[in-house]
CSV table of C-alpha atoms in Angstrom, one decimal:
chain,number,residue,atom,x,y,z
H,1,UNK,CA,9.1,-61.7,40.1
H,2,UNK,CA,7.9,-60.1,43.2
H,3,UNK,CA,9.6,-56.5,43.7
H,4,UNK,CA,11.0,-58.0,47.2
H,5,UNK,CA,13.2,-60.5,45.2
H,6,UNK,CA,16.6,-60.2,46.6
H,7,UNK,CA,19.6,-61.7,44.4
H,8,UNK,CA,22.1,-61.3,47.2
H,9,UNK,CA,19.6,-63.8,49.7
H,10,UNK,CA,19.6,-66.2,46.9
H,11,UNK,CA,23.2,-66.0,46.6
H,12,UNK,CA,23.5,-66.5,50.4
H,13,UNK,CA,21.5,-69.7,50.2
H,14,UNK,CA,23.5,-71.0,47.4
H,15,UNK,CA,26.8,-70.6,49.5
H,16,UNK,CA,25.0,-72.0,52.9
H,17,UNK,CA,24.7,-75.5,50.7
H,18,UNK,CA,28.2,-75.3,49.4
H,19,UNK,CA,29.6,-74.4,52.7
H,20,UNK,CA,27.7,-77.2,54.2
H,21,UNK,CA,28.5,-79.7,51.7
H,22,UNK,CA,32.3,-79.1,51.8
H,23,UNK,CA,32.6,-79.2,55.6
H,24,UNK,CA,30.6,-82.5,55.6
H,25,UNK,CA,33.1,-83.8,52.9
H,26,UNK,CA,35.9,-82.6,54.8
H,27,UNK,CA,34.9,-84.3,58.1
H,28,UNK,CA,33.8,-87.5,56.2
H,29,UNK,CA,37.6,-87.7,54.5
H,30,UNK,CA,39.4,-86.8,57.8
H,31,UNK,CA,37.3,-89.6,59.6
H,32,UNK,CA,38.1,-92.1,57.0
H,33,UNK,CA,41.5,-91.3,57.0
H,34,UNK,CA,41.7,-91.7,61.1
H,35,UNK,CA,39.9,-94.6,61.4
H,36,UNK,CA,38.8,-96.4,58.0
H,37,UNK,CA,34.8,-95.1,59.0
H,38,UNK,CA,33.5,-95.1,55.4
H,39,UNK,CA,30.8,-92.0,54.5
H,40,UNK,CA,26.9,-92.4,55.6
H,41,UNK,CA,25.3,-93.6,52.3
H,42,UNK,CA,22.0,-92.3,53.3
H,43,UNK,CA,23.4,-89.2,53.9
H,44,UNK,CA,25.1,-88.8,50.7
H,45,UNK,CA,21.6,-89.7,49.1
H,46,UNK,CA,19.9,-87.0,50.7
H,47,UNK,CA,22.6,-84.6,49.2
H,48,UNK,CA,25.3,-84.5,52.0
H,49,UNK,CA,28.2,-83.7,49.5
H,50,UNK,CA,26.2,-82.0,46.9
H,51,UNK,CA,26.8,-78.9,44.8
H,52,UNK,CA,24.1,-76.1,45.4
H,53,UNK,CA,21.4,-76.1,42.6
H,54,UNK,CA,20.0,-72.7,41.0
H,55,UNK,CA,16.7,-73.2,39.6
H,56,UNK,CA,14.3,-70.9,37.2
H,57,UNK,CA,11.0,-71.8,36.5
H,58,UNK,CA,9.5,-69.6,33.2
H,59,UNK,CA,6.1,-70.2,32.3
H,60,UNK,CA,6.3,-68.1,29.3
H,61,UNK,CA,4.8,-64.9,29.8
H,62,UNK,CA,6.5,-62.5,27.4
H,63,UNK,CA,7.5,-59.3,28.8
H,64,UNK,CA,6.0,-55.9,27.7
H,65,UNK,CA,9.3,-54.9,26.8
H,66,UNK,CA,11.6,-57.6,25.3
H,67,UNK,CA,15.3,-57.3,26.6
H,68,UNK,CA,17.4,-56.5,23.8
H,69,UNK,CA,20.7,-57.2,25.7
H,70,UNK,CA,22.8,-60.5,24.8
H,71,UNK,CA,22.5,-62.2,27.9
H,72,UNK,CA,20.0,-62.9,30.8
H,73,UNK,CA,17.2,-63.9,28.3
H,74,UNK,CA,14.5,-66.7,28.4
H,75,UNK,CA,13.4,-67.6,24.9
H,76,UNK,CA,10.9,-70.6,25.5
H,77,UNK,CA,8.8,-71.8,28.8
H,78,UNK,CA,10.4,-74.6,30.9
H,79,UNK,CA,12.4,-75.2,33.8
H,80,UNK,CA,16.1,-74.2,33.7
H,81,UNK,CA,18.7,-75.3,36.4
H,82,UNK,CA,22.5,-76.0,37.0
H,83,UNK,CA,25.0,-76.7,39.8
H,84,UNK,CA,27.0,-74.3,41.2
H,85,UNK,CA,30.4,-74.3,42.7
H,86,UNK,CA,32.1,-71.6,44.5
H,87,UNK,CA,29.3,-69.3,45.1
H,88,UNK,CA,31.1,-66.5,46.7
H,89,UNK,CA,33.4,-66.6,44.3
H,90,UNK,CA,30.8,-66.1,41.4
H,91,UNK,CA,28.7,-63.5,43.8
H,92,UNK,CA,28.8,-60.3,41.6
H,93,UNK,CA,28.4,-62.1,38.5
H,94,UNK,CA,25.3,-64.5,39.7
H,95,UNK,CA,23.5,-61.4,41.2
H,96,UNK,CA,23.9,-59.5,38.1
H,97,UNK,CA,22.2,-62.2,36.1
H,98,UNK,CA,19.6,-62.8,38.5
H,99,UNK,CA,18.7,-59.5,38.8
H,100,UNK,CA,18.0,-59.0,35.0
H,101,UNK,CA,16.0,-62.1,34.9
H,102,UNK,CA,13.8,-61.3,37.8
H,103,UNK,CA,13.4,-57.6,36.7
H,104,UNK,CA,12.3,-58.6,33.2
H,105,UNK,CA,10.3,-61.8,33.5
H,106,UNK,CA,7.7,-63.5,35.7
H,107,UNK,CA,9.9,-66.4,36.9
H,108,UNK,CA,10.1,-68.4,40.0
H,109,UNK,CA,13.6,-68.6,41.4
H,110,UNK,CA,14.5,-71.3,44.0
H,111,UNK,CA,17.8,-73.1,45.4
H,112,UNK,CA,18.0,-76.7,46.4
H,113,UNK,CA,21.0,-79.4,46.2
H,114,UNK,CA,21.5,-80.6,43.0
H,115,UNK,CA,22.7,-84.4,41.8
H,116,UNK,CA,26.2,-83.7,41.4
H,117,UNK,CA,28.5,-84.1,44.0
H,118,UNK,CA,31.6,-82.0,45.0
H,119,UNK,CA,34.8,-84.1,44.0
H,120,UNK,CA,36.6,-84.3,47.6
H,121,UNK,CA,39.9,-83.5,45.6
H,122,UNK,CA,38.8,-80.0,45.5
H,123,UNK,CA,38.3,-79.5,49.2
H,124,UNK,CA,41.2,-80.9,51.0
H,125,UNK,CA,43.9,-78.6,49.7
H,126,UNK,CA,44.4,-76.0,52.7
H,127,UNK,CA,41.9,-77.9,55.0
H,128,UNK,CA,44.6,-79.7,56.8
H,129,UNK,CA,43.9,-82.9,56.1
H,130,UNK,CA,46.8,-85.5,55.8
H,131,UNK,CA,45.8,-87.9,53.0
H,132,UNK,CA,49.2,-89.6,54.2
H,133,UNK,CA,50.0,-92.9,52.5
H,134,UNK,CA,46.0,-93.5,50.8
H,135,UNK,CA,46.0,-93.6,47.5
H,136,UNK,CA,43.3,-91.7,45.5
H,137,UNK,CA,41.7,-94.9,44.0
H,138,UNK,CA,41.4,-96.1,47.5
H,139,UNK,CA,39.3,-92.7,48.2
H,140,UNK,CA,37.5,-92.5,45.0
H,141,UNK,CA,35.8,-96.3,46.3
H,142,UNK,CA,34.4,-94.2,48.8
H,143,UNK,CA,34.1,-90.4,47.9
H,144,UNK,CA,32.9,-88.3,45.3
H,145,UNK,CA,35.6,-88.0,42.4
H,146,UNK,CA,36.4,-86.4,39.3
H,147,UNK,CA,35.1,-88.6,36.8
H,148,UNK,CA,34.9,-87.8,33.2
H,149,UNK,CA,31.7,-88.7,32.4
H,150,UNK,CA,30.6,-85.7,34.0
H,151,UNK,CA,32.9,-83.1,32.5
H,152,UNK,CA,32.4,-81.8,29.2
H,153,UNK,CA,31.4,-78.4,27.0
H,154,UNK,CA,28.6,-80.0,25.4
H,155,UNK,CA,26.2,-77.1,26.5
H,156,UNK,CA,28.6,-74.6,25.1
H,157,UNK,CA,29.1,-76.3,21.7
H,158,UNK,CA,25.2,-76.7,21.3
H,159,UNK,CA,25.3,-80.4,21.4
H,160,UNK,CA,23.8,-81.5,24.7
H,161,UNK,CA,20.8,-83.3,25.0
H,162,UNK,CA,18.5,-83.1,27.5
H,163,UNK,CA,15.5,-85.8,28.5
H,164,UNK,CA,11.8,-84.8,28.5
H,165,UNK,CA,12.1,-84.9,32.4
H,166,UNK,CA,14.8,-83.1,32.8
H,167,UNK,CA,15.4,-79.2,33.5
H,168,UNK,CA,17.1,-77.3,30.4
H,169,UNK,CA,20.5,-75.7,30.9
H,170,UNK,CA,20.9,-72.3,33.1
H,171,UNK,CA,24.4,-72.0,32.3
H,172,UNK,CA,27.2,-72.7,30.0
H,173,UNK,CA,29.5,-74.4,33.2
H,174,UNK,CA,28.1,-76.7,36.0
H,175,UNK,CA,29.7,-77.0,39.1
H,176,UNK,CA,32.0,-80.0,38.3
H,177,UNK,CA,33.2,-78.5,34.9
H,178,UNK,CA,34.0,-74.8,37.0
H,179,UNK,CA,35.8,-76.7,39.8
H,180,UNK,CA,37.9,-78.7,37.3
H,181,UNK,CA,38.9,-75.4,35.5
H,182,UNK,CA,39.2,-73.6,38.7
H,183,UNK,CA,41.9,-76.5,39.6
H,184,UNK,CA,43.6,-76.1,36.2
H,185,UNK,CA,44.1,-72.4,36.5
H,186,UNK,CA,45.9,-72.2,39.9
H,187,UNK,CA,48.0,-75.1,38.7
H,188,UNK,CA,49.0,-73.5,35.2
H,189,UNK,CA,49.1,-69.9,36.0
H,190,UNK,CA,50.4,-70.3,39.6
H,191,UNK,CA,47.7,-67.7,41.3
H,192,UNK,CA,44.5,-68.4,42.9
H,193,UNK,CA,41.3,-68.2,40.4
H,194,UNK,CA,40.0,-65.4,43.4
H,195,UNK,CA,42.8,-62.8,41.8
H,196,UNK,CA,41.8,-63.0,37.8
H,197,UNK,CA,40.2,-60.1,36.8
H,198,UNK,CA,37.4,-59.5,34.4
H,199,UNK,CA,39.3,-57.7,31.6
H,200,UNK,CA,42.4,-60.3,30.3
H,201,UNK,CA,45.3,-59.9,28.2
H,202,UNK,CA,46.9,-63.2,26.4
H,203,UNK,CA,50.3,-62.6,25.3
H,204,UNK,CA,52.9,-65.1,23.8
H,205,UNK,CA,56.1,-63.6,25.0
H,206,UNK,CA,57.6,-62.9,28.4
H,207,UNK,CA,58.7,-59.6,27.6
H,208,UNK,CA,55.0,-58.4,27.8
H,209,UNK,CA,55.0,-59.4,31.3
H,210,UNK,CA,58.2,-57.1,32.4
H,211,UNK,CA,56.7,-54.4,30.8
H,212,UNK,CA,53.3,-54.9,32.4
H,213,UNK,CA,54.7,-55.6,36.0
H,214,UNK,CA,56.3,-52.1,35.5
H,215,UNK,CA,53.2,-50.6,34.2
H,216,UNK,CA,51.2,-52.2,37.4
H,217,UNK,CA,53.9,-51.2,40.3
H,218,UNK,CA,54.3,-47.6,38.7
H,219,UNK,CA,49.9,-47.5,38.7
H,220,UNK,CA,49.8,-49.0,42.0
H,221,UNK,CA,52.1,-46.2,43.5
H,222,UNK,CA,50.0,-43.3,42.0
H,223,UNK,CA,47.7,-41.8,45.3
H,224,UNK,CA,45.0,-41.6,42.6
H,225,UNK,CA,45.1,-45.1,41.3
H,226,UNK,CA,41.9,-47.4,41.3
H,227,UNK,CA,43.9,-50.6,41.3
H,228,UNK,CA,44.4,-52.3,44.9
H,229,UNK,CA,47.5,-54.8,44.3
H,230,UNK,CA,49.3,-57.0,41.9
H,231,UNK,CA,48.8,-60.8,42.1
H,232,UNK,CA,52.0,-62.7,40.4
H,233,UNK,CA,52.7,-66.2,40.9
H,234,UNK,CA,53.6,-66.7,44.3
H,235,UNK,CA,53.0,-63.4,45.9
H,236,UNK,CA,50.9,-60.7,46.2
H,237,UNK,CA,51.5,-56.9,46.1
H,238,UNK,CA,49.7,-54.4,47.8
H,239,UNK,CA,50.5,-50.5,48.1
H,240,UNK,CA,53.3,-50.0,50.7
H,241,UNK,CA,54.9,-53.3,49.7
H,242,UNK,CA,56.6,-52.4,46.4
H,243,UNK,CA,59.9,-51.7,47.2
H,244,UNK,CA,62.1,-53.9,45.1
H,245,UNK,CA,58.8,-55.5,43.7
H,246,UNK,CA,60.0,-56.0,40.1
H,247,UNK,CA,63.4,-57.3,41.3
H,248,UNK,CA,61.3,-59.5,43.4
H,249,UNK,CA,58.5,-60.8,41.0
H,250,UNK,CA,61.5,-61.4,38.4
H,251,UNK,CA,63.4,-63.5,40.5
H,252,UNK,CA,60.0,-65.3,41.7
H,253,UNK,CA,58.1,-68.6,41.0
H,254,UNK,CA,57.1,-68.0,37.5
H,255,UNK,CA,59.3,-70.5,35.8
H,256,UNK,CA,57.7,-73.2,37.8
H,257,UNK,CA,54.1,-72.7,35.9
H,258,UNK,CA,53.7,-73.5,32.1
H,259,UNK,CA,51.3,-70.1,31.9
H,260,UNK,CA,52.1,-67.5,34.6
H,261,UNK,CA,49.2,-64.9,35.5
H,262,UNK,CA,49.7,-61.5,36.5
H,263,UNK,CA,46.8,-59.4,37.9
H,264,UNK,CA,46.7,-56.0,38.4
H,265,UNK,CA,43.6,-56.0,40.5
H,266,UNK,CA,40.8,-53.7,41.5
H,267,UNK,CA,37.4,-53.7,43.0
H,268,UNK,CA,34.7,-55.8,41.9
H,269,UNK,CA,37.6,-57.6,39.8
H,270,UNK,CA,37.4,-54.8,37.2
H,271,UNK,CA,41.3,-54.9,36.8
H,272,UNK,CA,43.8,-56.4,34.5
H,273,UNK,CA,44.9,-59.9,34.1
H,274,UNK,CA,47.8,-60.3,31.7
H,275,UNK,CA,48.4,-64.5,31.1
H,276,UNK,CA,51.7,-65.4,29.2
H,277,UNK,CA,50.7,-68.0,27.3
H,278,UNK,CA,53.6,-69.0,25.6
H,279,UNK,CA,53.6,-70.1,22.0
H,280,UNK,CA,51.5,-72.1,20.5
H,281,UNK,CA,47.6,-73.1,20.0
H,282,UNK,CA,47.4,-76.0,22.4
H,283,UNK,CA,48.3,-73.6,25.1
H,284,UNK,CA,45.8,-70.8,23.7
H,285,UNK,CA,43.4,-73.8,24.0
H,286,UNK,CA,44.3,-74.7,27.2
H,287,UNK,CA,44.0,-71.3,29.0
H,288,UNK,CA,40.6,-70.4,27.2
H,289,UNK,CA,38.9,-73.5,28.4
H,290,UNK,CA,39.7,-72.6,31.8
H,291,UNK,CA,39.3,-69.1,32.1
H,292,UNK,CA,36.2,-69.3,30.5
H,293,UNK,CA,34.4,-70.3,33.4
H,294,UNK,CA,35.2,-67.2,35.1
H,295,UNK,CA,33.1,-65.3,32.5
H,296,UNK,CA,35.3,-62.6,31.9
H,297,UNK,CA,34.0,-59.8,30.2
H,298,UNK,CA,36.7,-59.7,27.1
H,299,UNK,CA,39.7,-60.8,26.2
H,300,UNK,CA,42.2,-59.7,24.0
H,301,UNK,CA,45.3,-61.2,22.2
H,302,UNK,CA,48.3,-59.1,22.0
H,303,UNK,CA,51.6,-60.4,20.7
H,304,UNK,CA,54.2,-60.8,17.9
H,305,UNK,CA,53.5,-62.1,14.0
H,306,UNK,CA,54.9,-62.5,10.8
H,307,UNK,CA,53.5,-59.7,8.7
H,308,UNK,CA,52.9,-61.0,5.2
H,309,UNK,CA,52.6,-58.1,3.0
H,310,UNK,CA,55.7,-56.3,1.4
H,311,UNK,CA,54.1,-52.9,2.4
H,312,UNK,CA,54.5,-53.5,5.8
H,313,UNK,CA,57.4,-52.9,8.5
H,314,UNK,CA,58.8,-54.3,11.6
H,315,UNK,CA,56.8,-52.8,14.6
H,316,UNK,CA,53.6,-52.0,12.5
H,317,UNK,CA,50.5,-53.5,13.8
H,318,UNK,CA,47.9,-55.8,12.8
H,319,UNK,CA,44.1,-55.5,14.0
H,320,UNK,CA,42.8,-59.1,13.0
H,321,UNK,CA,39.6,-58.9,11.2
H,322,UNK,CA,39.0,-62.3,10.3
H,323,UNK,CA,40.9,-65.4,10.9
H,324,UNK,CA,42.4,-68.4,8.7
H,325,UNK,CA,42.2,-71.4,11.3
H,326,UNK,CA,45.4,-73.5,10.4
H,327,UNK,CA,45.9,-74.3,14.0
H,328,UNK,CA,43.2,-77.5,13.3
H,329,UNK,CA,42.9,-77.7,17.6
H,330,UNK,CA,38.8,-77.0,17.2
H,331,UNK,CA,38.1,-78.5,14.1
H,332,UNK,CA,36.2,-81.2,15.7
H,333,UNK,CA,34.0,-79.0,17.8
H,334,UNK,CA,33.8,-75.5,15.4
H,335,UNK,CA,34.6,-76.7,12.0
H,336,UNK,CA,37.2,-74.1,10.4
H,337,UNK,CA,34.3,-73.0,7.7
H,338,UNK,CA,32.6,-71.3,10.9
H,339,UNK,CA,33.3,-67.5,10.3
H,340,UNK,CA,34.5,-66.1,13.6
H,341,UNK,CA,32.9,-62.2,13.3
H,342,UNK,CA,34.7,-59.4,14.5
H,343,UNK,CA,33.3,-57.6,17.6
H,344,UNK,CA,32.7,-54.0,16.6
H,345,UNK,CA,33.1,-52.6,20.2
H,346,UNK,CA,36.6,-54.4,20.4
H,347,UNK,CA,37.7,-53.5,17.1
H,348,UNK,CA,36.7,-49.8,17.8
H,349,UNK,CA,38.4,-50.1,20.9
H,350,UNK,CA,41.9,-51.5,19.8
H,351,UNK,CA,42.1,-48.8,17.0
H,352,UNK,CA,41.2,-45.8,19.6
H,353,UNK,CA,43.7,-47.3,21.9
H,354,UNK,CA,46.4,-47.0,19.4
H,355,UNK,CA,45.9,-43.7,18.2
H,356,UNK,CA,46.0,-42.8,22.1
H,357,UNK,CA,48.7,-44.2,23.1
H,358,UNK,CA,51.0,-43.7,20.0
H,359,UNK,CA,50.0,-39.5,20.0
H,360,UNK,CA,49.2,-40.0,16.1
H,361,UNK,CA,46.4,-38.9,14.3
H,362,UNK,CA,44.1,-41.2,12.6
H,363,UNK,CA,45.5,-41.1,9.2
H,364,UNK,CA,49.2,-41.9,10.5
H,365,UNK,CA,47.8,-44.6,12.7
H,366,UNK,CA,46.4,-46.3,9.5
H,367,UNK,CA,50.0,-46.1,7.6
H,368,UNK,CA,51.3,-48.2,10.3
H,369,UNK,CA,48.0,-50.3,11.6
H,370,UNK,CA,46.6,-53.0,8.7
H,371,UNK,CA,43.4,-54.4,9.5
H,372,UNK,CA,43.0,-58.0,8.0
H,373,UNK,CA,43.1,-61.8,7.9
H,374,UNK,CA,45.5,-63.3,10.2
H,375,UNK,CA,46.6,-67.0,9.5
H,376,UNK,CA,47.3,-69.2,12.9
H,377,UNK,CA,49.3,-72.2,12.1
H,378,UNK,CA,50.3,-75.1,14.0
H,379,UNK,CA,53.4,-75.5,12.3
H,380,UNK,CA,56.2,-73.4,13.7
H,381,UNK,CA,58.3,-74.3,10.9
H,382,UNK,CA,55.8,-73.7,8.1
H,383,UNK,CA,58.3,-71.4,6.6
H,384,UNK,CA,60.0,-74.9,5.3
H,385,UNK,CA,56.7,-75.3,3.2
H,386,UNK,CA,57.1,-71.8,1.4
H,387,UNK,CA,55.3,-72.9,-1.8
H,388,UNK,CA,52.3,-74.2,-0.4
H,389,UNK,CA,52.2,-71.8,2.5
H,390,UNK,CA,52.3,-68.7,0.0
H,391,UNK,CA,49.9,-70.0,-2.1
H,392,UNK,CA,47.2,-70.5,0.7
H,393,UNK,CA,48.1,-66.7,2.2
H,394,UNK,CA,47.7,-65.1,-1.2
H,395,UNK,CA,44.2,-66.7,-1.7
H,396,UNK,CA,43.2,-65.6,1.8
H,397,UNK,CA,44.6,-62.1,1.7
H,398,UNK,CA,46.3,-62.7,4.9
H,399,UNK,CA,48.5,-59.7,6.5
H,400,UNK,CA,50.0,-61.3,9.2
H,401,UNK,CA,50.7,-65.4,10.7
H,402,UNK,CA,51.1,-66.2,14.5
H,403,UNK,CA,50.3,-69.6,16.4
H,404,UNK,CA,47.9,-68.3,18.7
H,405,UNK,CA,45.1,-65.5,18.0
H,406,UNK,CA,42.8,-67.7,15.9
H,407,UNK,CA,42.9,-70.3,18.7
H,408,UNK,CA,41.9,-67.3,21.4
H,409,UNK,CA,39.2,-66.2,19.0
H,410,UNK,CA,37.5,-69.2,18.5
H,411,UNK,CA,37.5,-69.9,22.0
H,412,UNK,CA,36.0,-66.4,22.6
H,413,UNK,CA,33.5,-67.3,20.0
H,414,UNK,CA,32.6,-71.2,21.8
H,415,UNK,CA,32.4,-69.6,25.3
H,416,UNK,CA,30.5,-66.5,24.5
H,417,UNK,CA,33.6,-64.1,25.5
H,418,UNK,CA,34.4,-61.0,23.3
H,419,UNK,CA,37.6,-61.1,21.8
H,420,UNK,CA,40.0,-59.2,19.6
H,421,UNK,CA,43.7,-59.3,18.2
H,422,UNK,CA,46.2,-56.7,18.2
H,423,UNK,CA,49.8,-58.0,17.1
H,424,UNK,CA,52.9,-56.4,16.4
H,425,UNK,CA,55.1,-57.2,13.4
H,426,UNK,CA,58.6,-59.0,14.8
H,427,UNK,CA,59.7,-60.5,10.8
H,428,UNK,CA,58.5,-60.7,7.4
H,429,UNK,CA,59.4,-64.2,6.2
H,430,UNK,CA,58.0,-64.3,3.1
H,431,UNK,CA,59.9,-61.0,2.0
H,432,UNK,CA,63.4,-61.9,3.6
H,433,UNK,CA,63.5,-60.6,6.8
H,434,UNK,CA,64.0,-63.2,8.8
H,435,UNK,CA,63.9,-63.1,12.5
H,436,UNK,CA,67.6,-62.5,13.6
H,437,UNK,CA,68.9,-61.8,17.2
H,438,UNK,CA,70.2,-58.3,16.6
H,439,UNK,CA,67.5,-57.5,14.8
H,440,UNK,CA,65.2,-58.7,17.2
H,441,UNK,CA,66.5,-57.2,20.2
H,442,UNK,CA,66.3,-53.4,18.6
H,443,UNK,CA,62.6,-54.4,17.8
H,444,UNK,CA,61.6,-55.4,21.3
H,445,UNK,CA,63.0,-52.7,22.7
H,446,UNK,CA,61.5,-50.3,20.4
H,447,UNK,CA,58.1,-51.9,20.5
H,448,UNK,CA,57.0,-53.7,23.5
H,449,UNK,CA,56.1,-51.1,25.7
H,450,UNK,CA,53.9,-49.0,23.6
H,451,UNK,CA,52.0,-52.2,22.3
H,452,UNK,CA,51.4,-53.3,25.8
H,453,UNK,CA,50.0,-49.9,26.7
H,454,UNK,CA,47.8,-50.3,23.7
H,455,UNK,CA,46.2,-53.2,25.1
H,456,UNK,CA,45.8,-51.7,28.6
H,457,UNK,CA,43.9,-48.5,27.3
H,458,UNK,CA,42.2,-50.7,24.9
H,459,UNK,CA,40.3,-52.5,28.0
H,460,UNK,CA,40.0,-49.6,29.8
H,461,UNK,CA,37.9,-48.2,27.0
H,462,UNK,CA,35.9,-51.5,27.3
H,463,UNK,CA,35.0,-51.5,30.4
H,464,UNK,CA,33.2,-48.1,29.9
H,465,UNK,CA,31.0,-50.2,27.3
H,466,UNK,CA,29.0,-52.1,30.1
H,467,UNK,CA,26.4,-54.4,29.0
H,468,UNK,CA,26.9,-52.9,25.4
H,469,UNK,CA,30.3,-54.8,25.2
H,470,UNK,CA,28.3,-58.3,25.0
H,471,UNK,CA,27.5,-59.1,21.5
H,472,UNK,CA,24.3,-60.9,20.4
H,473,UNK,CA,26.5,-62.2,17.3
H,474,UNK,CA,27.8,-64.9,20.1
H,475,UNK,CA,24.5,-66.2,21.0
H,476,UNK,CA,23.4,-69.4,19.6
H,477,UNK,CA,19.7,-70.2,18.8
H,478,UNK,CA,19.3,-72.4,22.1
H,479,UNK,CA,21.2,-70.2,24.5
H,480,UNK,CA,21.4,-70.9,28.2
H,481,UNK,CA,19.7,-67.8,30.2
H,482,UNK,CA,23.0,-67.1,32.3
H,483,UNK,CA,25.9,-65.1,30.4
């Protein structure tokens, strides 16, 4: 690639095609609503409503110094292509990936119109277009719509089949799959995709949200803070707008959304996002399916668990080093016998963050932080099958049980997002310490603040890892070039 290559210019070209297609589609829909004029078929055949396409041609010349990083790699010659949704939203990501490829490989990078059209539903929101009484079935007769045949995770799951004359996948997610998830994120979390940050915390208890909001507001009030705002369902708070913010957020719109998200925002989206995914592996899978298209740098699960060892105490921590996947949600695409490797950088960051936030030395931390296997179950009342459960837990040498962690980790493995889990023991059901109201309240007051701050500190540490955070453990044999 020539030294004059400019990745920003490439993204500018992608954005220009995307914006033109959106404008064309909006005008055509508005015209149809106004007087019933159907869109011009010949214009559609020339790509009037098409996603832009990013294409890379690689002849196979091996670089003198082959990159050792876990992304932006080309392992075999050929043409690689993908359609791109919302290029401006992904500008920094695309520029970073393209600069790596252009620097290290002799490639030709080009932009054009893809064969995929933008579904009309993604462009009419906030456009001023009033559909009125016209039904979706009627609009779908004349305009591109969400057809499930065009959506899927075959590339990520390694089951895609490309015809000999078709390009190889350039990225895990194409335009239609990305747009699908961006819309779902807004629906489930109550916040715009633009506000999601690259360092993500998932939790299974609303009390962590209260603590996160408090920490975020205190951070924004500091004059030396690198953070610029706090986005919550239905509102955005910036410096100078924080009076009574906690009360306003607590009384706000979060109850309308299944998995409300909170974003402590920073430049270049290097802040922290917290998503309250609620309880259960189904929610965990759902949110990861959609957050993954944003290509976060890392996601961590912090929440509560049942301790399975008699030596554990309420309030102790569990750092997951392995997972027993009894959630069953992903068995068809990622069989449960497939191991989920621990990511060393994440494990170290979670342990170091624990020592920093607790103020204890390593030996003291090790007395209350257990590393081992976490069971994730899809049965909230597993305790009612005590004999069968106890045998399985004993055979696996498990130290804790919850309903989300293995699902989050498996999704990180599927979508090549570094993952980790730090849980806090809230009860010990195998040993007669059940979660009771009075005991639970005391535990919450004592443990949540410290635990949440450990998660935030771990993400701060991981941000410093840079490209080293992305482990080659997560790469498949036939990996698309873009991370």
